JSON list of C-alpha atoms in Angstrom, two decimals:
[
{"chain": "A", "resi": 24, "resn": "MET", "atom": "CA", "xyz": [63.73, -35.77, -5.50]},
{"chain": "A", "resi": 25, "resn": "TRP", "atom": "CA", "xyz": [66.12, -38.76, -5.52]},
{"chain": "A", "resi": 26, "resn": "CYS", "atom": "CA", "xyz": [65.61, -41.27, -8.30]},
{"chain": "A", "resi": 27, "resn": "TYR", "atom": "CA", "xyz": [67.43, -44.67, -8.68]},
{"chain": "A", "resi": 28, "resn": "ARG", "atom": "CA", "xyz": [68.18, -45.17, -12.30]},
{"chain": "A", "resi": 29, "resn": "GLY", "atom": "CA", "xyz": [69.01, -48.92, -12.02]},
{"chain": "A", "resi": 30, "resn": "GLY", "atom": "CA", "xyz": [72.25, -50.54, -12.86]},
{"chain": "A", "resi": 31, "resn": "SER", "atom": "CA", "xyz": [74.15, -53.41, -11.18]},
{"chain": "A", "resi": 32, "resn": "ILE", "atom": "CA", "xyz": [75.45, -52.74, -7.70]},
{"chain": "A", "resi": 33, "resn": "SER", "atom": "CA", "xyz": [79.16, -53.77, -7.25]},
{"chain": "A", "resi": 34, "resn": "THR", "atom": "CA", "xyz": [79.78, -56.50, -4.74]},
{"chain": "A", "resi": 35, "resn": "GLU", "atom": "CA", "xyz": [83.49, -56.48, -4.98]},
{"chain": "A", "resi": 36, "resn": "PRO", "atom": "CA", "xyz": [85.46, -55.18, -2.03]},
{"chain": "A", "resi": 37, "resn": "ARG", "atom": "CA", "xyz": [87.30, -51.73, -2.33]},
{"chain": "A", "resi": 38, "resn": "ILE", "atom": "CA", "xyz": [91.01, -52.00, -2.95]},
{"chain": "A", "resi": 39, "resn": "ASN", "atom": "CA", "xyz": [94.01, -49.71, -2.78]},
{"chain": "A", "resi": 40, "resn": "ASP", "atom": "CA", "xyz": [93.04, -46.13, -3.79]},
{"chain": "A", "resi": 41, "resn": "ARG", "atom": "CA", "xyz": [89.34, -46.79, -3.73]},
{"chain": "A", "resi": 42, "resn": "ILE", "atom": "CA", "xyz": [89.48, -47.08, 0.05]},
{"chain": "A", "resi": 43, "resn": "ARG", "atom": "CA", "xyz": [88.33, -43.71, 1.41]},
{"chain": "A", "resi": 44, "resn": "VAL", "atom": "CA", "xyz": [88.91, -43.79, 5.37]},
{"chain": "A", "resi": 45, "resn": "PRO", "atom": "CA", "xyz": [91.49, -42.17, 7.54]},
{"chain": "A", "resi": 46, "resn": "GLU", "atom": "CA", "xyz": [92.74, -45.30, 9.17]},
{"chain": "A", "resi": 47, "resn": "VAL", "atom": "CA", "xyz": [92.12, -49.12, 8.85]},
{"chain": "A", "resi": 48, "resn": "ARG", "atom": "CA", "xyz": [92.75, -52.14, 11.08]},
{"chain": "A", "resi": 49, "resn": "LEU", "atom": "CA", "xyz": [95.48, -53.89, 9.11]},
{"chain": "A", "resi": 50, "resn": "VAL", "atom": "CA", "xyz": [95.94, -57.69, 8.70]},
{"chain": "A", "resi": 51, "resn": "GLY", "atom": "CA", "xyz": [99.26, -58.81, 7.27]},
{"chain": "A", "resi": 52, "resn": "PRO", "atom": "CA", "xyz": [99.81, -61.26, 4.27]},
{"chain": "A", "resi": 53, "resn": "SER", "atom": "CA", "xyz": [100.09, -64.33, 6.52]},
{"chain": "A", "resi": 54, "resn": "GLY", "atom": "CA", "xyz": [97.08, -63.32, 8.74]},
{"chain": "A", "resi": 55, "resn": "GLU", "atom": "CA", "xyz": [98.99, -61.62, 11.48]},
{"chain": "A", "resi": 56, "resn": "GLN", "atom": "CA", "xyz": [97.46, -58.58, 13.23]},
{"chain": "A", "resi": 57, "resn": "VAL", "atom": "CA", "xyz": [99.27, -55.40, 12.42]},
{"chain": "A", "resi": 58, "resn": "GLY", "atom": "CA", "xyz": [96.89, -53.12, 14.20]},
{"chain": "A", "resi": 59, "resn": "ILE", "atom": "CA", "xyz": [95.21, -49.80, 13.48]},
{"chain": "A", "resi": 60, "resn": "VAL", "atom": "CA", "xyz": [97.43, -47.77, 11.16]},
{"chain": "A", "resi": 61, "resn": "PRO", "atom": "CA", "xyz": [96.76, -44.62, 8.97]},
{"chain": "A", "resi": 62, "resn": "LEU", "atom": "CA", "xyz": [95.50, -45.51, 5.46]},
{"chain": "A", "resi": 63, "resn": "ALA", "atom": "CA", "xyz": [98.64, -43.96, 3.96]},
{"chain": "A", "resi": 64, "resn": "LYS", "atom": "CA", "xyz": [100.88, -46.25, 6.00]},
{"chain": "A", "resi": 65, "resn": "ALA", "atom": "CA", "xyz": [98.84, -49.22, 4.97]},
{"chain": "A", "resi": 66, "resn": "LEU", "atom": "CA", "xyz": [99.06, -48.30, 1.27]},
{"chain": "A", "resi": 67, "resn": "GLU", "atom": "CA", "xyz": [102.82, -47.94, 1.73]},
{"chain": "A", "resi": 68, "resn": "LEU", "atom": "CA", "xyz": [103.17, -51.42, 3.25]},
{"chain": "A", "resi": 69, "resn": "ALA", "atom": "CA", "xyz": [101.15, -52.87, 0.48]},
{"chain": "A", "resi": 70, "resn": "GLN", "atom": "CA", "xyz": [103.43, -51.27, -2.18]},
{"chain": "A", "resi": 71, "resn": "GLU", "atom": "CA", "xyz": [106.40, -52.46, -0.24]},
{"chain": "A", "resi": 72, "resn": "TYR", "atom": "CA", "xyz": [105.18, -55.97, -0.29]},
{"chain": "A", "resi": 73, "resn": "ASP", "atom": "CA", "xyz": [104.05, -55.76, -3.91]},
{"chain": "A", "resi": 74, "resn": "LEU", "atom": "CA", "xyz": [100.46, -56.70, -2.72]},
{"chain": "A", "resi": 75, "resn": "ASP", "atom": "CA", "xyz": [97.05, -55.07, -2.79]},
{"chain": "A", "resi": 76, "resn": "LEU", "atom": "CA", "xyz": [95.33, -53.51, 0.16]},
{"chain": "A", "resi": 77, "resn": "VAL", "atom": "CA", "xyz": [91.81, -55.06, 0.22]},
{"chain": "A", "resi": 78, "resn": "GLU", "atom": "CA", "xyz": [88.92, -53.97, 2.47]},
{"chain": "A", "resi": 79, "resn": "VAL", "atom": "CA", "xyz": [87.66, -57.31, 3.88]},
{"chain": "A", "resi": 80, "resn": "ALA", "atom": "CA", "xyz": [85.18, -55.96, 6.53]},
{"chain": "A", "resi": 81, "resn": "ALA", "atom": "CA", "xyz": [83.81, -52.56, 5.56]},
{"chain": "A", "resi": 82, "resn": "SER", "atom": "CA", "xyz": [81.29, -52.31, 8.40]},
{"chain": "A", "resi": 83, "resn": "ALA", "atom": "CA", "xyz": [83.87, -52.56, 11.00]},
{"chain": "A", "resi": 84, "resn": "ARG", "atom": "CA", "xyz": [85.10, -49.41, 12.81]},
{"chain": "A", "resi": 85, "resn": "PRO", "atom": "CA", "xyz": [87.75, -48.99, 11.53]},
{"chain": "A", "resi": 86, "resn": "PRO", "atom": "CA", "xyz": [87.29, -51.12, 8.42]},
{"chain": "A", "resi": 87, "resn": "VAL", "atom": "CA", "xyz": [89.43, -54.27, 8.34]},
{"chain": "A", "resi": 88, "resn": "CYS", "atom": "CA", "xyz": [91.95, -54.44, 5.41]},
{"chain": "A", "resi": 89, "resn": "LYS", "atom": "CA", "xyz": [94.24, -57.11, 4.50]},
{"chain": "A", "resi": 90, "resn": "LEU", "atom": "CA", "xyz": [97.45, -57.25, 2.29]},
{"chain": "A", "resi": 91, "resn": "MET", "atom": "CA", "xyz": [97.01, -59.86, -0.50]},
{"chain": "A", "resi": 92, "resn": "ASP", "atom": "CA", "xyz": [97.41, -60.57, -4.13]},
{"chain": "A", "resi": 93, "resn": "TYR", "atom": "CA", "xyz": [93.76, -59.71, -5.10]},
{"chain": "A", "resi": 94, "resn": "GLY", "atom": "CA", "xyz": [94.04, -61.18, -8.54]},
{"chain": "A", "resi": 95, "resn": "LYS", "atom": "CA", "xyz": [95.18, -64.57, -7.16]},
{"chain": "A", "resi": 96, "resn": "PHE", "atom": "CA", "xyz": [92.50, -64.32, -4.49]},
{"chain": "A", "resi": 97, "resn": "LYS", "atom": "CA", "xyz": [89.75, -63.67, -7.07]},
{"chain": "A", "resi": 98, "resn": "TYR", "atom": "CA", "xyz": [90.92, -66.74, -9.15]},
{"chain": "A", "resi": 99, "resn": "GLU", "atom": "CA", "xyz": [91.05, -68.99, -6.28]},
{"chain": "A", "resi": 100, "resn": "SER", "atom": "CA", "xyz": [87.52, -67.87, -5.15]},
{"chain": "A", "resi": 101, "resn": "ALA", "atom": "CA", "xyz": [86.12, -68.43, -8.57]},
{"chain": "A", "resi": 102, "resn": "MET", "atom": "CA", "xyz": [87.66, -71.97, -8.59]},
{"chain": "A", "resi": 103, "resn": "LYS", "atom": "CA", "xyz": [86.19, -72.79, -5.24]},
{"chain": "A", "resi": 104, "resn": "ALA", "atom": "CA", "xyz": [82.72, -71.54, -6.27]},
{"chain": "A", "resi": 105, "resn": "ARG", "atom": "CA", "xyz": [82.91, -73.61, -9.53]},
{"chain": "A", "resi": 106, "resn": "GLU", "atom": "CA", "xyz": [83.86, -76.79, -7.52]},
{"chain": "A", "resi": 107, "resn": "ALA", "atom": "CA", "xyz": [81.06, -76.12, -5.11]},
{"chain": "A", "resi": 108, "resn": "ARG", "atom": "CA", "xyz": [78.51, -75.82, -7.94]},
{"chain": "A", "resi": 109, "resn": "LYS", "atom": "CA", "xyz": [79.92, -79.14, -9.54]},
{"chain": "A", "resi": 110, "resn": "ASN", "atom": "CA", "xyz": [79.43, -80.92, -6.18]},
{"chain": "A", "resi": 111, "resn": "GLN", "atom": "CA", "xyz": [75.99, -79.42, -5.47]},
{"chain": "A", "resi": 112, "resn": "ALA", "atom": "CA", "xyz": [73.26, -81.90, -5.36]},
{"chain": "A", "resi": 113, "resn": "HIS", "atom": "CA", "xyz": [69.80, -81.01, -6.80]},
{"chain": "A", "resi": 114, "resn": "THR", "atom": "CA", "xyz": [66.96, -83.09, -5.45]},
{"chain": "A", "resi": 115, "resn": "VAL", "atom": "CA", "xyz": [64.95, -84.48, -8.42]},
{"chain": "A", "resi": 116, "resn": "ILE", "atom": "CA", "xyz": [61.50, -86.09, -8.13]},
{"chain": "A", "resi": 117, "resn": "LYS", "atom": "CA", "xyz": [60.98, -88.74, -10.64]},
{"chain": "A", "resi": 118, "resn": "GLU", "atom": "CA", "xyz": [57.63, -90.13, -11.55]},
{"chain": "A", "resi": 119, "resn": "MET", "atom": "CA", "xyz": [56.41, -93.59, -12.28]},
{"chain": "A", "resi": 120, "resn": "LYS", "atom": "CA", "xyz": [52.89, -94.45, -13.35]},
{"chain": "A", "resi": 121, "resn": "LEU", "atom": "CA", "xyz": [51.14, -97.92, -12.86]},
{"chain": "A", "resi": 122, "resn": "ARG", "atom": "CA", "xyz": [47.87, -99.41, -13.39]},
{"chain": "A", "resi": 123, "resn": "PRO", "atom": "CA", "xyz": [46.02, -101.30, -10.53]},
{"chain": "A", "resi": 124, "resn": "LYS", "atom": "CA", "xyz": [45.93, -104.54, -12.63]},
{"chain": "A", "resi": 125, "resn": "ILE", "atom": "CA", "xyz": [49.51, -104.29, -13.81]},
{"chain": "A", "resi": 126, "resn": "ASP", "atom": "CA", "xyz": [51.02, -107.68, -15.14]},
{"chain": "A", "resi": 127, "resn": "PRO", "atom": "CA", "xyz": [54.00, -109.08, -13.29]},
{"chain": "A", "resi": 128, "resn": "HIS", "atom": "CA", "xyz": [56.41, -108.52, -16.08]},
{"chain": "A", "resi": 129, "resn": "ASP", "atom": "CA", "xyz": [55.48, -104.73, -16.32]},
{"chain": "A", "resi": 130, "resn": "TYR", "atom": "CA", "xyz": [55.64, -104.56, -12.59]},
{"chain": "A", "resi": 131, "resn": "ASP", "atom": "CA", "xyz": [59.24, -105.83, -12.46]},
{"chain": "A", "resi": 132, "resn": "THR", "atom": "CA", "xyz": [60.13, -103.30, -15.10]},
{"chain": "A", "resi": 133, "resn": "LYS", "atom": "CA", "xyz": [58.63, -100.49, -13.39]},
{"chain": "A", "resi": 134, "resn": "LYS", "atom": "CA", "xyz": [60.14, -101.63, -9.97]},
{"chain": "A", "resi": 135, "resn": "GLY", "atom": "CA", "xyz": [63.56, -101.67, -11.72]},
{"chain": "A", "resi": 136, "resn": "HIS", "atom": "CA", "xyz": [63.19, -98.13, -12.68]},
{"chain": "A", "resi": 137, "resn": "VAL", "atom": "CA", "xyz": [62.25, -97.03, -9.17]},
{"chain": "A", "resi": 138, "resn": "VAL", "atom": "CA", "xyz": [65.18, -98.88, -7.70]},
{"chain": "A", "resi": 139, "resn": "ARG", "atom": "CA", "xyz": [67.61, -97.05, -10.03]},
{"chain": "A", "resi": 140, "resn": "PHE", "atom": "CA", "xyz": [66.01, -93.70, -9.23]},
{"chain": "A", "resi": 141, "resn": "LEU", "atom": "CA", "xyz": [66.49, -94.25, -5.37]},
{"chain": "A", "resi": 142, "resn": "LYS", "atom": "CA", "xyz": [69.94, -95.46, -5.87]},
{"chain": "A", "resi": 143, "resn": "GLN", "atom": "CA", "xyz": [70.81, -92.24, -7.61]},
{"chain": "A", "resi": 144, "resn": "GLY", "atom": "CA", "xyz": [69.38, -90.35, -4.46]},
{"chain": "A", "resi": 145, "resn": "ASP", "atom": "CA", "xyz": [66.26, -89.21, -6.13]},
{"chain": "A", "resi": 146, "resn": "LYS", "atom": "CA", "xyz": [62.68, -89.07, -4.83]},
{"chain": "A", "resi": 147, "resn": "VAL", "atom": "CA", "xyz": [59.96, -91.14, -6.69]},
{"chain": "A", "resi": 148, "resn": "LYS", "atom": "CA", "xyz": [56.45, -90.01, -7.18]},
{"chain": "A", "resi": 149, "resn": "ILE", "atom": "CA", "xyz": [54.30, -93.22, -7.76]},
{"chain": "A", "resi": 150, "resn": "THR", "atom": "CA", "xyz": [50.96, -92.80, -9.39]},
{"chain": "A", "resi": 151, "resn": "ILE", "atom": "CA", "xyz": [48.33, -95.46, -9.69]},
{"chain": "A", "resi": 152, "resn": "MET", "atom": "CA", "xyz": [45.96, -94.50, -12.56]},
{"chain": "A", "resi": 153, "resn": "PHE", "atom": "CA", "xyz": [42.31, -95.81, -12.25]},
{"chain": "A", "resi": 154, "resn": "ARG", "atom": "CA", "xyz": [40.02, -96.13, -15.17]},
{"chain": "A", "resi": 155, "resn": "GLY", "atom": "CA", "xyz": [36.35, -96.93, -15.43]},
{"chain": "A", "resi": 156, "resn": "ARG", "atom": "CA", "xyz": [35.10, -99.44, -12.69]},
{"chain": "A", "resi": 157, "resn": "GLU", "atom": "CA", "xyz": [38.69, -99.47, -11.17]},
{"chain": "A", "resi": 158, "resn": "GLN", "atom": "CA", "xyz": [37.65, -96.26, -9.50]},
{"chain": "A", "resi": 159, "resn": "SER", "atom": "CA", "xyz": [35.49, -98.12, -7.20]},
{"chain": "A", "resi": 160, "resn": "ARG", "atom": "CA", "xyz": [38.36, -100.38, -6.10]},
{"chain": "A", "resi": 161, "resn": "PRO", "atom": "CA", "xyz": [40.83, -97.89, -4.43]},
{"chain": "A", "resi": 162, "resn": "GLU", "atom": "CA", "xyz": [42.13, -100.79, -2.34]},
{"chain": "A", "resi": 163, "resn": "LEU", "atom": "CA", "xyz": [43.77, -102.31, -5.26]},
{"chain": "A", "resi": 164, "resn": "GLY", "atom": "CA", "xyz": [45.89, -99.26, -5.81]},
{"chain": "A", "resi": 165, "resn": "TYR", "atom": "CA", "xyz": [46.74, -99.08, -2.10]},
{"chain": "A", "resi": 166, "resn": "ARG", "atom": "CA", "xyz": [47.81, -102.62, -1.93]},
{"chain": "A", "resi": 167, "resn": "LEU", "atom": "CA", "xyz": [49.99, -102.26, -4.99]},
{"chain": "A", "resi": 168, "resn": "LEU", "atom": "CA", "xyz": [51.70, -99.12, -3.54]},
{"chain": "A", "resi": 169, "resn": "GLN", "atom": "CA", "xyz": [52.37, -100.85, -0.27]},
{"chain": "A", "resi": 170, "resn": "ARG", "atom": "CA", "xyz": [53.76, -103.80, -2.19]},
{"chain": "A", "resi": 171, "resn": "LEU", "atom": "CA", "xyz": [56.09, -101.66, -4.10]},
{"chain": "A", "resi": 172, "resn": "ALA", "atom": "CA", "xyz": [57.14, -99.79, -0.95]},
{"chain": "A", "resi": 173, "resn": "SER", "atom": "CA", "xyz": [58.01, -103.09, 0.75]},
{"chain": "A", "resi": 174, "resn": "ASP", "atom": "CA", "xyz": [60.00, -104.33, -2.27]},
{"chain": "A", "resi": 175, "resn": "VAL", "atom": "CA", "xyz": [62.25, -101.22, -2.29]},
{"chain": "A", "resi": 176, "resn": "GLU", "atom": "CA", "xyz": [62.41, -100.62, 1.67]},
{"chain": "A", "resi": 177, "resn": "ASP", "atom": "CA", "xyz": [66.25, -101.27, 1.64]},
{"chain": "A", "resi": 178, "resn": "LEU", "atom": "CA", "xyz": [66.57, -98.37, -0.83]},
{"chain": "A", "resi": 179, "resn": "GLY", "atom": "CA", "xyz": [63.90, -95.96, 0.17]},
{"chain": "A", "resi": 180, "resn": "PHE", "atom": "CA", "xyz": [61.05, -95.12, 2.57]},
{"chain": "A", "resi": 181, "resn": "ILE", "atom": "CA", "xyz": [57.50, -93.76, 2.29]},
{"chain": "A", "resi": 182, "resn": "GLU", "atom": "CA", "xyz": [57.72, -90.00, 2.46]},
{"chain": "A", "resi": 183, "resn": "SER", "atom": "CA", "xyz": [54.19, -89.26, 1.60]},
{"chain": "A", "resi": 184, "resn": "ASN", "atom": "CA", "xyz": [51.63, -91.86, 2.37]},
{"chain": "A", "resi": 185, "resn": "PRO", "atom": "CA", "xyz": [49.14, -93.05, -0.46]},
{"chain": "A", "resi": 186, "resn": "LYS", "atom": "CA", "xyz": [46.28, -90.55, -1.07]},
{"chain": "A", "resi": 187, "resn": "GLN", "atom": "CA", "xyz": [43.56, -90.26, -3.53]},
{"chain": "A", "resi": 188, "resn": "ASP", "atom": "CA", "xyz": [43.77, -87.42, -6.08]},
{"chain": "A", "resi": 189, "resn": "GLY", "atom": "CA", "xyz": [40.78, -87.69, -8.34]},
{"chain": "A", "resi": 190, "resn": "ARG", "atom": "CA", "xyz": [41.27, -90.74, -10.55]},
{"chain": "A", "resi": 191, "resn": "ASN", "atom": "CA", "xyz": [44.84, -91.23, -9.40]},
{"chain": "A", "resi": 192, "resn": "MET", "atom": "CA", "xyz": [46.34, -92.43, -6.13]},
{"chain": "A", "resi": 193, "resn": "ILE", "atom": "CA", "xyz": [49.80, -91.04, -5.25]},
{"chain": "A", "resi": 194, "resn": "MET", "atom": "CA", "xyz": [52.61, -91.96, -3.06]},
{"chain": "A", "resi": 195, "resn": "VAL", "atom": "CA", "xyz": [56.00, -90.32, -2.74]},
{"chain": "A", "resi": 196, "resn": "LEU", "atom": "CA", "xyz": [59.18, -92.60, -1.87]},
{"chain": "A", "resi": 197, "resn": "GLY", "atom": "CA", "xyz": [62.36, -90.94, -0.48]},
{"chain": "A", "resi": 198, "resn": "PRO", "atom": "CA", "xyz": [65.81, -92.36, -0.81]},
{"chain": "A", "resi": 199, "resn": "HIS", "atom": "CA", "xyz": [67.90, -93.45, 2.32]},
{"chain": "A", "resi": 200, "resn": "LYS", "atom": "CA", "xyz": [70.92, -92.20, 0.79]},
{"chain": "A", "resi": 201, "resn": "LYS", "atom": "CA", "xyz": [71.47, -88.45, 0.16]},
{"chain": "A", "resi": 202, "resn": "LYS", "atom": "CA", "xyz": [72.02, -87.15, -3.33]},
{"chain": "A", "resi": 203, "resn": "THR", "atom": "CA", "xyz": [75.76, -86.21, -2.55]},
{"chain": "A", "resi": 204, "resn": "GLU", "atom": "CA", "xyz": [76.42, -89.66, -1.17]},
{"chain": "A", "resi": 205, "resn": "ALA", "atom": "CA", "xyz": [74.94, -91.44, -4.25]},
{"chain": "A", "resi": 206, "resn": "MET", "atom": "CA", "xyz": [76.89, -89.09, -6.54]},
{"chain": "A", "resi": 207, "resn": "ALA", "atom": "CA", "xyz": [80.20, -89.87, -4.64]},
{"chain": "A", "resi": 208, "resn": "GLU", "atom": "CA", "xyz": [79.50, -93.67, -4.90]},
{"chain": "A", "resi": 209, "resn": "ALA", "atom": "CA", "xyz": [78.81, -93.37, -8.63]},
{"chain": "A", "resi": 210, "resn": "ARG", "atom": "CA", "xyz": [81.98, -91.50, -9.20]},
{"chain": "A", "resi": 211, "resn": "GLU", "atom": "CA", "xyz": [84.01, -94.07, -7.20]},
{"chain": "A", "resi": 212, "resn": "ALA", "atom": "CA", "xyz": [82.39, -96.99, -9.10]},
{"chain": "A", "resi": 213, "resn": "GLN", "atom": "CA", "xyz": [83.07, -95.32, -12.41]},
{"chain": "A", "resi": 214, "resn": "ALA", "atom": "CA", "xyz": [86.82, -94.69, -11.37]},
{"chain": "A", "resi": 215, "resn": "ALA", "atom": "CA", "xyz": [87.10, -98.40, -10.28]},
{"chain": "A", "resi": 216, "resn": "ARG", "atom": "CA", "xyz": [85.52, -99.72, -13.64]},
{"chain": "A", "resi": 217, "resn": "LYS", "atom": "CA", "xyz": [88.03, -97.39, -15.42]},
{"chain": "A", "resi": 218, "resn": "ALA", "atom": "CA", "xyz": [91.02, -98.63, -13.51]},
{"chain": "A", "resi": 219, "resn": "GLU", "atom": "CA", "xyz": [89.95, -102.29, -14.11]},
{"chain": "A", "resi": 220, "resn": "ARG", "atom": "CA", "xyz": [89.72, -101.78, -17.77]},
{"chain": "A", "resi": 221, "resn": "GLN", "atom": "CA", "xyz": [93.09, -100.17, -17.87]},
{"chain": "A", "resi": 222, "resn": "GLY", "atom": "CA", "xyz": [94.61, -103.12, -15.81]},
{"chain": "A", "resi": 223, "resn": "VAL", "atom": "CA", "xyz": [93.13, -105.68, -18.19]},
{"chain": "A", "resi": 224, "resn": "SER", "atom": "CA", "xyz": [94.46, -103.83, -21.17]},
{"chain": "A", "resi": 225, "resn": "ALA", "atom": "CA", "xyz": [98.03, -103.67, -19.65]},
{"chain": "A", "resi": 226, "resn": "THR", "atom": "CA", "xyz": [97.78, -107.38, -18.93]},
{"chain": "A", "resi": 227, "resn": "ASP", "atom": "CA", "xyz": [96.87, -108.26, -22.38]},
{"chain": "A", "resi": 228, "resn": "GLU", "atom": "CA", "xyz": [99.69, -106.21, -23.80]},
{"chain": "A", "resi": 229, "resn": "GLU", "atom": "CA", "xyz": [102.32, -107.77, -21.50]},
{"chain": "A", "resi": 230, "resn": "ALA", "atom": "CA", "xyz": [101.23, -111.39, -21.80]},
{"chain": "A", "resi": 231, "resn": "PRO", "atom": "CA", "xyz": [102.70, -113.24, -24.75]},
{"chain": "A", "resi": 232, "resn": "SER", "atom": "CA", "xyz": [100.06, -114.85, -27.02]},
{"chain": "A", "resi": 233, "resn": "GLU", "atom": "CA", "xyz": [99.55, -118.52, -27.19]},
{"chain": "A", "resi": 234, "resn": "ASP", "atom": "CA", "xyz": [100.72, -118.61, -30.84]},
{"chain": "A", "resi": 235, "resn": "ALA", "atom": "CA", "xyz": [103.99, -116.68, -29.94]},
{"chain": "A", "resi": 236, "resn": "THR", "atom": "CA", "xyz": [104.69, -119.26, -27.29]},
{"chain": "A", "resi": 237, "resn": "VAL", "atom": "CA", "xyz": [104.17, -122.31, -29.52]},
{"chain": "A", "resi": 238, "resn": "GLU", "atom": "CA", "xyz": [106.31, -120.52, -32.23]},
{"chain": "A", "resi": 239, "resn": "ALA", "atom": "CA", "xyz": [109.08, -120.03, -29.73]},
{"chain": "A", "resi": 240, "resn": "GLU", "atom": "CA", "xyz": [108.94, -123.72, -28.55]},
{"chain": "A", "resi": 241, "resn": "GLY", "atom": "CA", "xyz": [109.12, -124.86, -32.21]},
{"chain": "A", "resi": 242, "resn": "THR", "atom": "CA", "xyz": [112.07, -122.63, -32.85]},
{"chain": "A", "resi": 243, "resn": "GLU", "atom": "CA", "xyz": [113.90, -124.11, -29.82]},
{"chain": "A", "resi": 244, "resn": "VAL", "atom": "CA", "xyz": [113.14, -127.77, -30.96]},
{"chain": "A", "resi": 245, "resn": "ALA", "atom": "CA", "xyz": [114.32, -126.96, -34.58]},
{"chain": "A", "resi": 246, "resn": "SER", "atom": "CA", "xyz": [117.53, -125.39, -33.25]},
{"chain": "A", "resi": 247, "resn": "ALA", "atom": "CA", "xyz": [118.19, -128.39, -31.15]},
{"chain": "A", "resi": 248, "resn": "GLU", "atom": "CA", "xyz": [117.85, -130.79, -34.06]},
{"chain": "A", "resi": 249, "resn": "VAL", "atom": "CA", "xyz": [120.15, -128.60, -36.16]},
{"chain": "A", "resi": 250, "resn": "ALA", "atom": "CA", "xyz": [122.76, -128.75, -33.38]},
{"chain": "A", "resi": 251, "resn": "GLU", "atom": "CA", "xyz": [122.45, -132.54, -33.21]},
{"chain": "A", "resi": 252, "resn": "ASP", "atom": "CA", "xyz": [122.87, -132.85, -36.99]},
{"chain": "A", "resi": 253, "resn": "VAL", "atom": "CA", "xyz": [126.05, -130.70, -36.91]},
{"chain": "A", "resi": 254, "resn": "GLU", "atom": "CA", "xyz": [127.63, -132.29, -33.85]},
{"chain": "A", "resi": 255, "resn": "ALA", "atom": "CA", "xyz": [126.88, -135.98, -34.81]},
{"chain": "A", "resi": 256, "resn": "PRO", "atom": "CA", "xyz": [128.93, -137.04, -37.99]},
{"chain": "A", "resi": 257, "resn": "THR", "atom": "CA", "xyz": [127.59, -139.72, -40.11]},
{"chain": "A", "resi": 258, "resn": "SER", "atom": "CA", "xyz": [129.12, -143.30, -40.21]},
{"chain": "A", "resi": 259, "resn": "HIS", "atom": "CA", "xyz": [130.57, -142.55, -43.83]},
{"chain": "A", "resi": 260, "resn": "GLU", "atom": "CA", "xyz": [132.24, -139.47, -42.51]},
{"chain": "A", "resi": 261, "resn": "ALA", "atom": "CA", "xyz": [133.79, -141.38, -39.57]},
{"chain": "A", "resi": 262, "resn": "SER", "atom": "CA", "xyz": [135.08, -144.14, -41.84]},
{"chain": "A", "resi": 263, "resn": "ALA", "atom": "CA", "xyz": [136.66, -141.62, -44.10]},
{"chain": "A", "resi": 264, "resn": "GLU", "atom": "CA", "xyz": [138.42, -139.93, -41.29]},
{"chain": "A", "resi": 265, "resn": "ALA", "atom": "CA", "xyz": [139.83, -143.15, -39.98]}
]
């Protein structure tokens, strides 16, 4: 009776001597089609080019193999996967809780948070919490949710209409912008702010200070006065020369 004892299954392709077929469909280093050749001939070409023979399509008949630098290929694949994970956008659902009789200042604060979440490309779950006699006035919560949706309609839309859930009323707002677009805009804005700061710093270093300018002007005036004293002899010195 066959029994699987576990262990990881390798997902890496077979290379060089691990390839166990009589012949392969060979692809050259630049992607050119070499054709169907015996495995021994393919391995010989790989050794001649100082490359690896890599099985890229094992299910084909015969299997497709390519001549490549497998170490370099693995490194580039890992870098691409890392970059893809870095740019991958995960949709996040934020939650904001309000009371039916919220005061204007608190409403503006909560709305500000909702605006920020939508600008970041996140969904926002708005929850109206009813207490005591407020439960008999669900229209208050509904009007508040409609007001909030109207105030942020340029950034988001009603993805899930208001619905009663026990003592709460819930509505979900979705952003107009995708998460990836919001992330790209945030990176561009950050780069622009950084460049602006660097430009201001460079300008401050290059521009002479006001004190230095005044000091330079004072030095020039003093030099001119000294020159006049040297060039213009006194009346006593003129009489002595005569």
